[in-house]
Amino acid sequence: EPEVTQTPSHQVTQMGQEVILRCVPISNHLYFYWYRQILGQKVEFLVSFYNNEISEKSEIFDDQFSVERPDGSNFTLKIRSTKLEDSAMYFCASRAGPFTDTQYFGPGTRLTVL
Amino acid sequence: GESVGLHLPTLSVQEGDNSIINCAYSNSASDYFIWYKQESGKGPQFIIDIRSNMDKRQGQRVTVLLNKTVKHLSLQIAATQPGDSAVYFCAENKDYKLSFGAGTTVTVRA
């Protein structure tokens, strides 16, 4: 069964450093998402992406965040200058097309900012 | 603000019994709801969904009920098994942004 994959599973970084979280959505899916989950809290929407551009973003997704689909398979989330409060699980999700609703999630990347 | 929430943070159930997990939502404009299961160290896994033009939908061992009058959503798991132990989230799909509730941790007792 096709699935969303994410790398790395755990990323430890120093405050102020840049990190790139990587995702490989399900093949042939067209819509991509990033969510985050701070420990013990709800899963929160960050950004949606379609046709090589951001469709929508939340208040969390400020200028420190960016997303990119550098090739036909990867979807990345970059945090330019990490802060302590960026520590969270980051989930990538993908959705097949305009007439499907289900978002399928990857296993997540645990980001720890020291 | 409008939000999606769950009634109880934890649920302990005897193996073989039925489980009922509840969720209240406040956005009356929501038209699509999903239940996700999250096991430790994994991402949310789709269980079942329901549109607002329905009040019940059944899957394999799971049933989702939607009561739009009181803005209430529930997930019923029949014959709960040890593998059902996880955190369960209801989510509201609005413009394809998922808004998640806080989650209910289900523990299955042998």
mmCIF file of C-alpha atoms in Angstrom:
data_model
loop_
_atom_site.group_PDB
_atom_site.id
_atom_site.type_symbol
_atom_site.label_atom_id
_atom_site.label_comp_id
_atom_site.label_asym_id
_atom_site.label_seq_id
_atom_site.Cartn_x
_atom_site.Cartn_y
_atom_site.Cartn_z
ATOM 1 C CA GLU A 1 0.000 0.000 0.000
ATOM 2 C CA PRO A 2 1.455 3.390 -0.952
ATOM 3 C CA GLU A 3 2.423 5.594 1.956
ATOM 4 C CA VAL A 4 3.889 8.963 2.761
ATOM 5 C CA THR A 5 7.469 8.783 3.968
ATOM 6 C CA GLN A 6 9.453 11.342 5.908
ATOM 7 C CA THR A 7 13.123 11.805 6.725
ATOM 8 C CA PRO A 8 14.790 12.073 9.091
ATOM 9 C CA SER A 9 12.728 10.486 11.842
ATOM 10 C CA HIS A 10 14.487 12.657 14.403
ATOM 11 C CA GLN A 11 16.419 15.881 13.892
ATOM 12 C CA VAL A 12 18.336 17.636 16.624
ATOM 13 C CA THR A 13 19.586 21.139 15.920
ATOM 14 C CA GLN A 14 20.919 24.184 17.675
ATOM 15 C CA MET A 15 18.789 27.298 17.997
ATOM 16 C CA GLY A 16 19.344 29.611 15.041
ATOM 17 C CA GLN A 17 20.306 26.831 12.657
ATOM 18 C CA GLU A 18 18.456 25.998 9.476
ATOM 19 C CA VAL A 19 16.720 22.657 9.106
ATOM 20 C CA ILE A 20 15.107 20.957 6.148
ATOM 21 C CA LEU A 21 12.514 18.295 6.730
ATOM 22 C CA ARG A 22 11.851 15.997 3.834
ATOM 23 C CA CYS A 23 8.751 14.198 2.684
ATOM 24 C CA VAL A 24 7.930 11.896 -0.191
ATOM 25 C CA PRO A 25 4.169 12.079 -0.738
ATOM 26 C CA ILE A 26 2.183 9.237 -2.229
ATOM 27 C CA SER A 27 2.944 8.952 -5.910
ATOM 28 C CA ASN A 28 0.455 10.747 -8.159
ATOM 29 C CA HIS A 29 -0.988 12.775 -5.295
ATOM 30 C CA LEU A 30 -1.367 16.429 -6.153
ATOM 31 C CA TYR A 31 -1.964 18.212 -2.847
ATOM 32 C CA PHE A 32 0.578 18.391 -0.057
ATOM 33 C CA TYR A 33 0.464 19.569 3.513
ATOM 34 C CA TRP A 34 2.598 20.159 6.545
ATOM 35 C CA TYR A 35 1.261 19.945 10.073
ATOM 36 C CA ARG A 36 3.000 20.092 13.402
ATOM 37 C CA GLN A 37 2.254 18.699 16.843
ATOM 38 C CA ILE A 38 3.928 20.150 19.877
ATOM 39 C CA LEU A 39 4.294 17.532 22.574
ATOM 40 C CA GLY A 40 0.980 16.978 24.335
ATOM 41 C CA GLN A 41 -0.912 19.366 22.085
ATOM 42 C CA LYS A 42 -3.173 19.183 19.045
ATOM 43 C CA VAL A 43 -2.010 18.621 15.527
ATOM 44 C CA GLU A 44 -1.919 22.045 13.862
ATOM 45 C CA PHE A 45 -2.118 22.960 10.186
ATOM 46 C CA LEU A 46 0.889 24.798 8.809
ATOM 47 C CA VAL A 47 0.616 25.009 5.036
ATOM 48 C CA SER A 48 -0.969 23.492 1.963
ATOM 49 C CA PHE A 49 0.707 23.284 -1.431
ATOM 50 C CA TYR A 50 -0.613 22.625 -4.906
ATOM 51 C CA ASN A 51 0.671 23.178 -8.411
ATOM 52 C CA ASN A 52 4.028 24.369 -7.112
ATOM 53 C CA GLU A 53 2.676 27.095 -4.947
ATOM 54 C CA ILE A 54 1.302 27.628 -1.473
ATOM 55 C CA SER A 55 -2.484 27.390 -1.381
ATOM 56 C CA GLU A 56 -2.946 28.413 2.197
ATOM 57 C CA LYS A 57 -0.881 28.922 5.315
ATOM 58 C CA SER A 58 -1.584 29.370 8.981
ATOM 59 C CA GLU A 59 -0.401 32.099 11.314
ATOM 60 C CA ILE A 60 2.316 29.734 12.492
ATOM 61 C CA PHE A 61 3.842 29.627 9.029
ATOM 62 C CA ASP A 62 5.770 32.891 9.186
ATOM 63 C CA ASP A 63 8.719 34.117 7.141
ATOM 64 C CA GLN A 64 11.024 31.615 8.835
ATOM 65 C CA PHE A 65 9.196 28.769 7.111
ATOM 66 C CA SER A 66 9.237 27.821 3.466
ATOM 67 C CA VAL A 67 8.162 24.840 1.413
ATOM 68 C CA GLU A 68 9.404 23.500 -1.852
ATOM 69 C CA ARG A 69 8.846 20.684 -4.265
ATOM 70 C CA PRO A 70 12.335 20.483 -5.730
ATOM 71 C CA ASP A 71 11.590 17.530 -7.996
ATOM 72 C CA GLY A 72 8.774 15.187 -8.890
ATOM 73 C CA SER A 73 8.850 13.252 -5.654
ATOM 74 C CA ASN A 74 10.083 15.307 -2.705
ATOM 75 C CA PHE A 75 8.281 17.948 -0.691
ATOM 76 C CA THR A 76 10.342 19.857 1.852
ATOM 77 C CA LEU A 77 9.772 22.146 4.804
ATOM 78 C CA LYS A 78 12.586 24.533 5.655
ATOM 79 C CA ILE A 79 12.918 26.461 8.866
ATOM 80 C CA ARG A 80 15.549 29.143 8.351
ATOM 81 C CA SER A 81 16.486 30.025 11.907
ATOM 82 C CA THR A 82 15.076 27.570 14.391
ATOM 83 C CA LYS A 83 13.721 28.643 17.748
ATOM 84 C CA LEU A 84 13.213 26.573 20.862
ATOM 85 C CA GLU A 85 9.472 26.697 20.320
ATOM 86 C CA ASP A 86 9.847 25.036 16.921
ATOM 87 C CA SER A 87 10.487 21.766 18.736
ATOM 88 C CA ALA A 88 7.628 19.490 17.685
ATOM 89 C CA MET A 89 6.619 16.567 15.516
ATOM 90 C CA TYR A 90 6.221 17.656 11.924
ATOM 91 C CA PHE A 91 3.860 15.646 9.754
ATOM 92 C CA CYS A 92 3.604 15.701 6.017
ATOM 93 C CA ALA A 93 0.353 14.679 4.353
ATOM 94 C CA SER A 94 -0.827 14.270 0.801
ATOM 95 C CA ARG A 95 -4.163 14.116 -0.941
ATOM 96 C CA ALA A 96 -4.863 12.566 -4.316
ATOM 97 C CA GLY A 97 -6.869 15.150 -6.184
ATOM 98 C CA PRO A 98 -9.606 17.768 -6.211
ATOM 99 C CA PHE A 99 -12.405 15.246 -5.806
ATOM 100 C CA THR A 100 -10.891 13.335 -2.923
ATOM 101 C CA ASP A 101 -10.854 14.518 0.660
ATOM 102 C CA THR A 102 -8.689 12.059 2.536
ATOM 103 C CA GLN A 103 -5.281 13.263 3.618
ATOM 104 C CA TYR A 104 -2.721 10.551 4.271
ATOM 105 C CA PHE A 105 -0.064 11.294 6.818
ATOM 106 C CA GLY A 106 3.572 10.329 7.068
ATOM 107 C CA PRO A 107 5.194 9.029 10.253
ATOM 108 C CA GLY A 108 6.535 12.432 11.184
ATOM 109 C CA THR A 109 9.895 14.003 11.954
ATOM 110 C CA ARG A 110 10.625 14.850 15.552
ATOM 111 C CA LEU A 111 12.482 18.168 15.607
ATOM 112 C CA THR A 112 14.353 19.038 18.767
ATOM 113 C CA VAL A 113 15.832 22.533 19.013
ATOM 114 C CA LEU A 114 18.446 22.979 21.738
ATOM 115 C CA GLY B 1 -12.937 30.824 18.481
ATOM 116 C CA GLU B 2 -14.336 27.821 16.716
ATOM 117 C CA SER B 3 -12.679 24.550 17.452
ATOM 118 C CA VAL B 4 -12.985 20.835 17.463
ATOM 119 C CA GLY B 5 -12.705 19.065 20.777
ATOM 120 C CA LEU B 6 -13.110 15.750 22.488
ATOM 121 C CA HIS B 7 -15.090 15.111 25.631
ATOM 122 C CA LEU B 8 -12.661 12.875 27.487
ATOM 123 C CA PRO B 9 -8.875 12.703 27.293
ATOM 124 C CA THR B 10 -8.664 9.022 28.256
ATOM 125 C CA LEU B 11 -10.753 5.903 27.864
ATOM 126 C CA SER B 12 -10.010 2.503 29.363
ATOM 127 C CA VAL B 13 -11.927 -0.402 27.852
ATOM 128 C CA GLN B 14 -11.962 -4.138 28.397
ATOM 129 C CA GLU B 15 -10.819 -6.217 25.437
ATOM 130 C CA GLY B 16 -13.848 -7.410 23.535
ATOM 131 C CA ASP B 17 -16.086 -4.580 24.701
ATOM 132 C CA ASN B 18 -17.286 -1.783 22.473
ATOM 133 C CA SER B 19 -15.640 1.639 22.700
ATOM 134 C CA ILE B 20 -17.298 4.976 22.158
ATOM 135 C CA ILE B 21 -15.208 8.089 21.667
ATOM 136 C CA ASN B 22 -16.925 11.436 21.529
ATOM 137 C CA CYS B 23 -16.147 14.733 19.910
ATOM 138 C CA ALA B 24 -17.894 18.097 19.938
ATOM 139 C CA TYR B 25 -17.419 20.686 17.269
ATOM 140 C CA SER B 26 -18.546 24.274 17.150
ATOM 141 C CA ASN B 27 -18.279 25.295 13.511
ATOM 142 C CA SER B 28 -21.753 24.737 12.125
ATOM 143 C CA ALA B 29 -20.417 25.386 8.621
ATOM 144 C CA SER B 30 -18.253 22.266 8.717
ATOM 145 C CA ASP B 31 -19.325 19.710 6.175
ATOM 146 C CA TYR B 32 -16.781 16.948 6.505
ATOM 147 C CA PHE B 33 -15.327 15.148 9.501
ATOM 148 C CA ILE B 34 -12.650 12.524 9.902
ATOM 149 C CA TRP B 35 -11.458 10.220 12.635
ATOM 150 C CA TYR B 36 -7.748 9.498 12.819
ATOM 151 C CA LYS B 37 -5.852 7.013 14.963
ATOM 152 C CA GLN B 38 -2.346 7.777 16.127
ATOM 153 C CA GLU B 39 -0.134 5.096 17.588
ATOM 154 C CA SER B 40 2.962 5.955 19.524
ATOM 155 C CA GLY B 41 5.696 7.304 17.269
ATOM 156 C CA LYS B 42 3.538 7.252 14.160
ATOM 157 C CA GLY B 43 1.563 9.736 12.147
ATOM 158 C CA PRO B 44 -2.237 10.020 12.162
ATOM 159 C CA GLN B 45 -3.848 7.117 10.362
ATOM 160 C CA PHE B 46 -7.176 7.608 8.603
ATOM 161 C CA ILE B 47 -9.984 5.505 10.094
ATOM 162 C CA ILE B 48 -13.269 6.757 8.729
ATOM 163 C CA ASP B 49 -14.921 9.929 7.538
ATOM 164 C CA ILE B 50 -18.424 11.322 7.233
ATOM 165 C CA ARG B 51 -20.050 14.182 5.389
ATOM 166 C CA SER B 52 -22.589 16.470 6.945
ATOM 167 C CA ASN B 53 -25.364 15.127 4.717
ATOM 168 C CA MET B 54 -25.069 11.803 6.522
ATOM 169 C CA ASP B 55 -25.692 10.861 10.139
ATOM 170 C CA LYS B 56 -24.049 7.448 10.204
ATOM 171 C CA ARG B 57 -21.332 5.648 8.355
ATOM 172 C CA GLN B 58 -19.939 2.190 8.981
ATOM 173 C CA GLY B 59 -16.575 0.691 8.288
ATOM 174 C CA GLN B 60 -14.850 -2.449 9.393
ATOM 175 C CA ARG B 61 -15.568 -2.645 13.159
ATOM 176 C CA VAL B 62 -15.989 1.131 13.285
ATOM 177 C CA THR B 63 -19.025 3.367 13.045
ATOM 178 C CA VAL B 64 -19.109 7.138 12.988
ATOM 179 C CA LEU B 65 -22.217 8.987 14.078
ATOM 180 C CA LEU B 66 -22.879 12.630 13.368
ATOM 181 C CA ASN B 67 -25.483 14.674 15.183
ATOM 182 C CA LYS B 68 -25.589 18.083 13.570
ATOM 183 C CA THR B 69 -28.277 19.358 15.900
ATOM 184 C CA VAL B 70 -25.933 19.253 18.872
ATOM 185 C CA LYS B 71 -22.705 19.347 16.829
ATOM 186 C CA HIS B 72 -21.537 16.024 18.107
ATOM 187 C CA LEU B 73 -19.466 13.331 16.480
ATOM 188 C CA SER B 74 -18.710 9.889 17.856
ATOM 189 C CA LEU B 75 -16.602 6.913 16.904
ATOM 190 C CA GLN B 76 -17.719 3.465 17.933
ATOM 191 C CA ILE B 77 -15.268 0.589 17.846
ATOM 192 C CA ALA B 78 -16.810 -2.861 18.059
ATOM 193 C CA ALA B 79 -15.090 -5.684 19.943
ATOM 194 C CA THR B 80 -12.104 -3.579 20.936
ATOM 195 C CA GLN B 81 -8.772 -5.295 20.493
ATOM 196 C CA PRO B 82 -5.329 -4.609 22.012
ATOM 197 C CA GLY B 83 -4.248 -3.187 18.663
ATOM 198 C CA ASP B 84 -6.875 -0.480 19.056
ATOM 199 C CA SER B 85 -4.876 1.130 21.858
ATOM 200 C CA ALA B 86 -3.909 4.546 20.516
ATOM 201 C CA VAL B 87 -4.829 8.208 20.569
ATOM 202 C CA TYR B 88 -7.937 8.980 18.541
ATOM 203 C CA PHE B 89 -8.495 12.394 16.985
ATOM 204 C CA CYS B 90 -11.547 13.834 15.353
ATOM 205 C CA ALA B 91 -10.798 16.416 12.718
ATOM 206 C CA GLU B 92 -12.852 18.933 10.872
ATOM 207 C CA ASN B 93 -12.036 19.446 7.219
ATOM 208 C CA LYS B 94 -12.656 23.026 6.199
ATOM 209 C CA ASP B 95 -11.287 24.050 2.810
ATOM 210 C CA TYR B 96 -8.987 21.038 3.038
ATOM 211 C CA LYS B 97 -7.300 22.315 6.179
ATOM 212 C CA LEU B 98 -7.693 19.806 8.936
ATOM 213 C CA SER B 99 -8.499 21.159 12.372
ATOM 214 C CA PHE B 100 -7.830 18.510 14.970
ATOM 215 C CA GLY B 101 -9.277 17.943 18.399
ATOM 216 C CA ALA B 102 -7.098 17.280 21.415
ATOM 217 C CA GLY B 103 -7.335 13.506 21.230
ATOM 218 C CA THR B 104 -8.613 10.656 23.397
ATOM 219 C CA THR B 105 -6.150 8.046 24.570
ATOM 220 C CA VAL B 106 -7.745 4.605 24.425
ATOM 221 C CA THR B 107 -6.215 1.867 26.545
ATOM 222 C CA VAL B 108 -7.425 -1.676 26.060
ATOM 223 C CA ARG B 109 -7.287 -3.898 29.144
ATOM 224 C CA ALA B 110 -6.660 -7.602 28.623
#
